Coordinates of C-alpha atoms and ligand atoms in Angstrom, one line a residue:
M1 CA 19.9 8.9 -2.3
S2 CA 18.9 5.7 -4.1
K3 CA 17.5 4.7 -7.4
I4 CA 13.5 4.1 -8.0
L5 CA 12.3 3.3 -10.9
V6 CA 8.0 3.2 -10.9
V7 CA 6.4 1.1 -13.5
I8 CA 2.8 2.0 -13.9
G9 CA 0.4 -1.0 -15.6
S10 CA -1.9 1.7 -16.8
G11 CA -2.6 3.7 -18.9
K12 CA -1.9 7.8 -18.8
N13 CA -3.7 10.2 -16.3
G14 CA -5.3 6.9 -14.4
N15 CA -6.3 6.1 -11.0
T16 CA -3.0 5.0 -11.2
G17 CA -0.3 7.2 -12.1
H18 CA -2.5 9.6 -9.7
L19 CA -1.6 7.7 -7.1
A20 CA 2.0 6.7 -8.2
Q21 CA 2.6 10.4 -9.2
S22 CA 2.3 11.2 -5.4
F23 CA 4.7 8.7 -4.7
I24 CA 6.8 10.4 -7.2
K25 CA 6.3 13.5 -5.3
G26 CA 7.3 12.1 -1.6
A27 CA 10.4 10.1 -2.9
I28 CA 11.8 13.4 -4.6
T29 CA 10.9 15.9 -1.4
S30 CA 13.8 12.8 -0.2
G31 CA 16.5 13.1 -2.6
H32 CA 16.0 10.2 -4.5
D33 CA 16.6 9.7 -7.7
V34 CA 13.1 8.4 -9.6
Q35 CA 12.5 7.2 -12.9
K36 CA 8.6 6.5 -14.0
V37 CA 7.9 4.3 -17.2
I38 CA 4.1 3.5 -18.3
L39 CA 3.9 0.2 -19.9
D40 CA 1.7 1.5 -22.9
N41 CA 3.6 -0.9 -25.3
I42 CA 4.8 -4.4 -24.0
Q43 CA 3.8 -7.9 -24.9
G44 CA 4.0 -11.3 -22.4
C45 CA 6.5 -13.7 -22.0
I46 CA 5.9 -16.2 -24.8
G47 CA 8.3 -18.8 -23.1
C48 CA 11.1 -19.2 -25.9
Q49 CA 13.8 -19.7 -23.3
S50 CA 16.3 -17.5 -26.4
C51 CA 17.1 -15.4 -23.2
Q52 CA 18.6 -18.0 -21.8
R53 CA 20.5 -18.9 -24.5
N54 CA 21.6 -16.1 -26.0
G55 CA 23.5 -13.2 -23.3
H56 CA 20.0 -12.8 -21.7
R57 CA 18.6 -11.1 -24.3
C58 CA 15.2 -10.9 -25.1
V59 CA 14.0 -11.4 -28.9
I60 CA 10.6 -9.2 -28.2
H61 CA 11.5 -5.9 -29.5
D62 CA 9.4 -3.4 -26.8
S63 CA 8.9 -1.0 -24.7
M64 CA 10.6 -3.2 -22.3
E65 CA 14.0 -3.0 -24.3
D66 CA 14.4 0.7 -22.6
I67 CA 13.1 -0.3 -19.2
Y68 CA 15.9 -3.2 -18.7
P69 CA 18.6 -0.9 -18.3
L70 CA 16.3 1.8 -15.9
F71 CA 15.2 -1.9 -13.7
K72 CA 19.9 -2.8 -13.9
E73 CA 20.0 0.7 -11.8
A74 CA 17.0 0.8 -9.5
D75 CA 17.5 -0.2 -6.1
T76 CA 13.9 -0.1 -5.5
I77 CA 10.8 -1.7 -8.0
V78 CA 7.8 0.5 -7.2
L79 CA 4.9 -1.6 -9.0
A80 CA 1.7 0.4 -9.7
S81 CA -1.0 -1.3 -10.9
P82 CA -4.9 -1.2 -11.2
L83 CA -7.1 -3.5 -10.0
Y84 CA -8.2 -5.8 -12.5
F85 CA -10.5 -9.3 -12.2
W86 CA -8.7 -9.3 -8.2
S87 CA -5.2 -9.1 -9.9
I88 CA -2.6 -7.1 -10.9
S89 CA -3.4 -5.8 -14.5
G90 CA -1.7 -8.0 -17.5
R91 CA 0.5 -5.4 -18.3
L92 CA 2.0 -5.5 -15.1
K93 CA 2.4 -9.0 -14.8
S94 CA 3.7 -9.3 -18.8
F95 CA 6.7 -6.9 -17.1
I96 CA 6.9 -9.3 -14.2
D97 CA 7.5 -12.5 -17.0
R98 CA 9.8 -10.5 -18.6
L99 CA 12.1 -9.8 -16.1
Y100 CA 12.9 -13.8 -16.6
A101 CA 15.1 -12.9 -19.9
I102 CA 17.7 -11.5 -17.2
S103 CA 17.4 -14.4 -14.7
I104 CA 20.3 -16.1 -14.1
N105 CA 19.9 -19.7 -12.9
D106 CA 16.3 -18.7 -11.6
E107 CA 18.1 -16.3 -9.1
Y108 CA 17.0 -12.2 -10.3
P109 CA 18.8 -8.8 -8.8
P110 CA 18.3 -7.6 -5.5
K111 CA 15.4 -4.8 -5.3
N112 CA 13.3 -3.6 -2.5
T113 CA 9.9 -3.5 -4.1
I114 CA 6.6 -1.4 -3.4
L115 CA 3.2 -2.2 -4.2
L116 CA 0.6 0.5 -5.3
M117 CA -2.8 -0.5 -6.3
T118 CA -6.2 1.5 -7.3
S119 CA -9.3 -0.6 -7.0
G120 CA -13.3 0.3 -7.8
S121 CA -14.6 -2.1 -5.2
N122 CA -14.5 -0.6 -1.7
G123 CA -14.8 -4.3 -0.2
F124 CA -12.1 -5.3 2.5
Y125 CA -11.3 -8.4 0.3
A126 CA -10.5 -6.6 -2.8
F127 CA -7.0 -6.7 -2.9
E128 CA -6.5 -10.2 -1.6
Q129 CA -5.3 -12.2 -4.6
A130 CA -3.2 -9.1 -5.4
I131 CA -1.4 -9.2 -2.5
S132 CA -1.0 -12.9 -2.3
F133 CA 0.8 -12.9 -5.7
Y134 CA 2.8 -10.1 -4.7
R135 CA 4.1 -11.7 -1.5
F136 CA 4.9 -14.6 -3.9
Y137 CA 6.6 -13.3 -6.6
T138 CA 8.9 -10.7 -4.4
K139 CA 9.6 -14.2 -2.2
A140 CA 10.6 -15.8 -5.8
L141 CA 12.8 -12.7 -6.9
G142 CA 14.2 -12.4 -3.5
W143 CA 13.3 -8.6 -3.3
L144 CA 12.4 -7.2 0.0
D145 CA 9.2 -5.4 0.6
K146 CA 9.1 -1.6 1.7
G147 CA 5.5 -1.0 1.9
M148 CA 2.2 -0.9 -0.2
V149 CA -0.9 1.4 -0.3
L150 CA -3.9 0.2 -1.3
A151 CA -6.5 3.0 -2.6
Y152 CA -10.6 1.6 -2.6
G153 CA -13.0 2.9 -3.8
C154 CA -11.7 4.9 -6.0
K155 CA -13.8 6.4 -8.9
K156 CA -13.2 6.7 -12.6
E157 CA -15.5 8.4 -15.2
L158 CA -14.8 9.5 -18.9
K159 CA -11.9 12.8 -18.2
H160 CA -12.6 12.6 -14.3
H161 CA -10.5 10.5 -11.8
F162 CA -11.2 10.4 -8.0
I163 CA -9.0 8.7 -5.3
N164 CA -9.7 9.6 -1.7
E165 CA -6.9 12.1 -0.4
Q166 CA -6.0 9.5 2.3
Y167 CA -4.4 7.4 -0.2
L168 CA -2.6 9.8 -1.8
K169 CA -1.5 11.1 1.5
E170 CA 0.0 7.8 2.4
A171 CA 2.0 6.9 -0.9
Y172 CA 3.1 10.3 -0.5
D173 CA 4.8 9.6 3.1
L174 CA 5.8 6.5 2.0
G175 CA 7.9 7.9 -1.1
K176 CA 9.2 10.4 1.3
S177 CA 10.3 7.8 4.1
L178 CA 12.5 5.9 1.9
Ligands
LIG201 C1 -10.9 -4.4 -17.1 C2 -10.4 -4.1 -15.7 C3 -11.3 -4.5 -14.6 C4 -11.5 -4.6 -13.2 N1 -11.7 -5.1 -12.2 C5 -12.0 -5.0 -11.2 C6 -12.0 -5.5 -10.0 O1 -11.7 -7.0 -10.1 N2 -12.1 -5.3 -8.5 C7 -12.3 -4.1 -8.2 O2 -12.4 -3.2 -7.1 N3 -12.1 -2.9 -9.8 C8 -12.0 -3.1 -10.8 N4 -11.8 -2.3 -11.8 C9 -12.0 -0.9 -11.7 C10 -10.6 -0.6 -11.0 O3 -9.5 -1.2 -11.0 C11 -10.0 0.8 -10.7 O4 -11.2 1.9 -11.4 C12 -9.0 1.6 -11.0 O5 -9.0 2.9 -10.1 C13 -8.5 2.0 -12.4 O6 -7.4 2.3 -12.4 P1 -6.9 2.8 -13.9 O7 -7.5 4.7 -13.8 O8 -5.6 3.5 -13.5 O9 -6.8 2.3 -15.0 C14 -11.7 -2.8 -13.3 C15 -11.5 -1.7 -14.5 C16 -11.2 -2.4 -15.6 C17 -10.9 -1.6 -16.5

């Protein structure tokens, strides 16, 4: 049994949350301890460096205060995001930037990591920039990639969302396989 933290850079009940939920179901089936956070109150890093002088505490008071302890405990960090202008969402980027607070000499705690994403587009190139960024920051943070699920062509209307079943199954299977 391992501890998994699923970080969702999207609103409640969206496509990305739906994909993440399938992953969570699979992970729970395999007996993992899963925590989920929705980044609905997160500010970007302001680069003040206070954290590096002040016991690795961030001066910004928002939901990251609750997330840091969950992050520390987790073996695996699952990053879930909609594709926004060919990249991850701003809130997920803020989450990654805010991890700077707990870095020591630019070193981060070792973690396994997984990427879950949804896009409106069906184009094969849709996730290219996001994957490239994922590869760079996992390397920079020293994390170990454990897989990704990229759900193309997700539809979204006011109260309805649609993700091809194939992607939901992929996410479930990935969660179960851990
Ligand atoms: C601000 C914004 C930017 C988007 N940019 C893209 C994009 O560059 N490419 C794409 O395929 N879809 C894009 N989309 C569509 C979303 O990626 C897609 O609808 C996603 O499944 C929404 O996830 P959510 O329901 O979790 O918010 C964008 C949507 C929004 C709101």
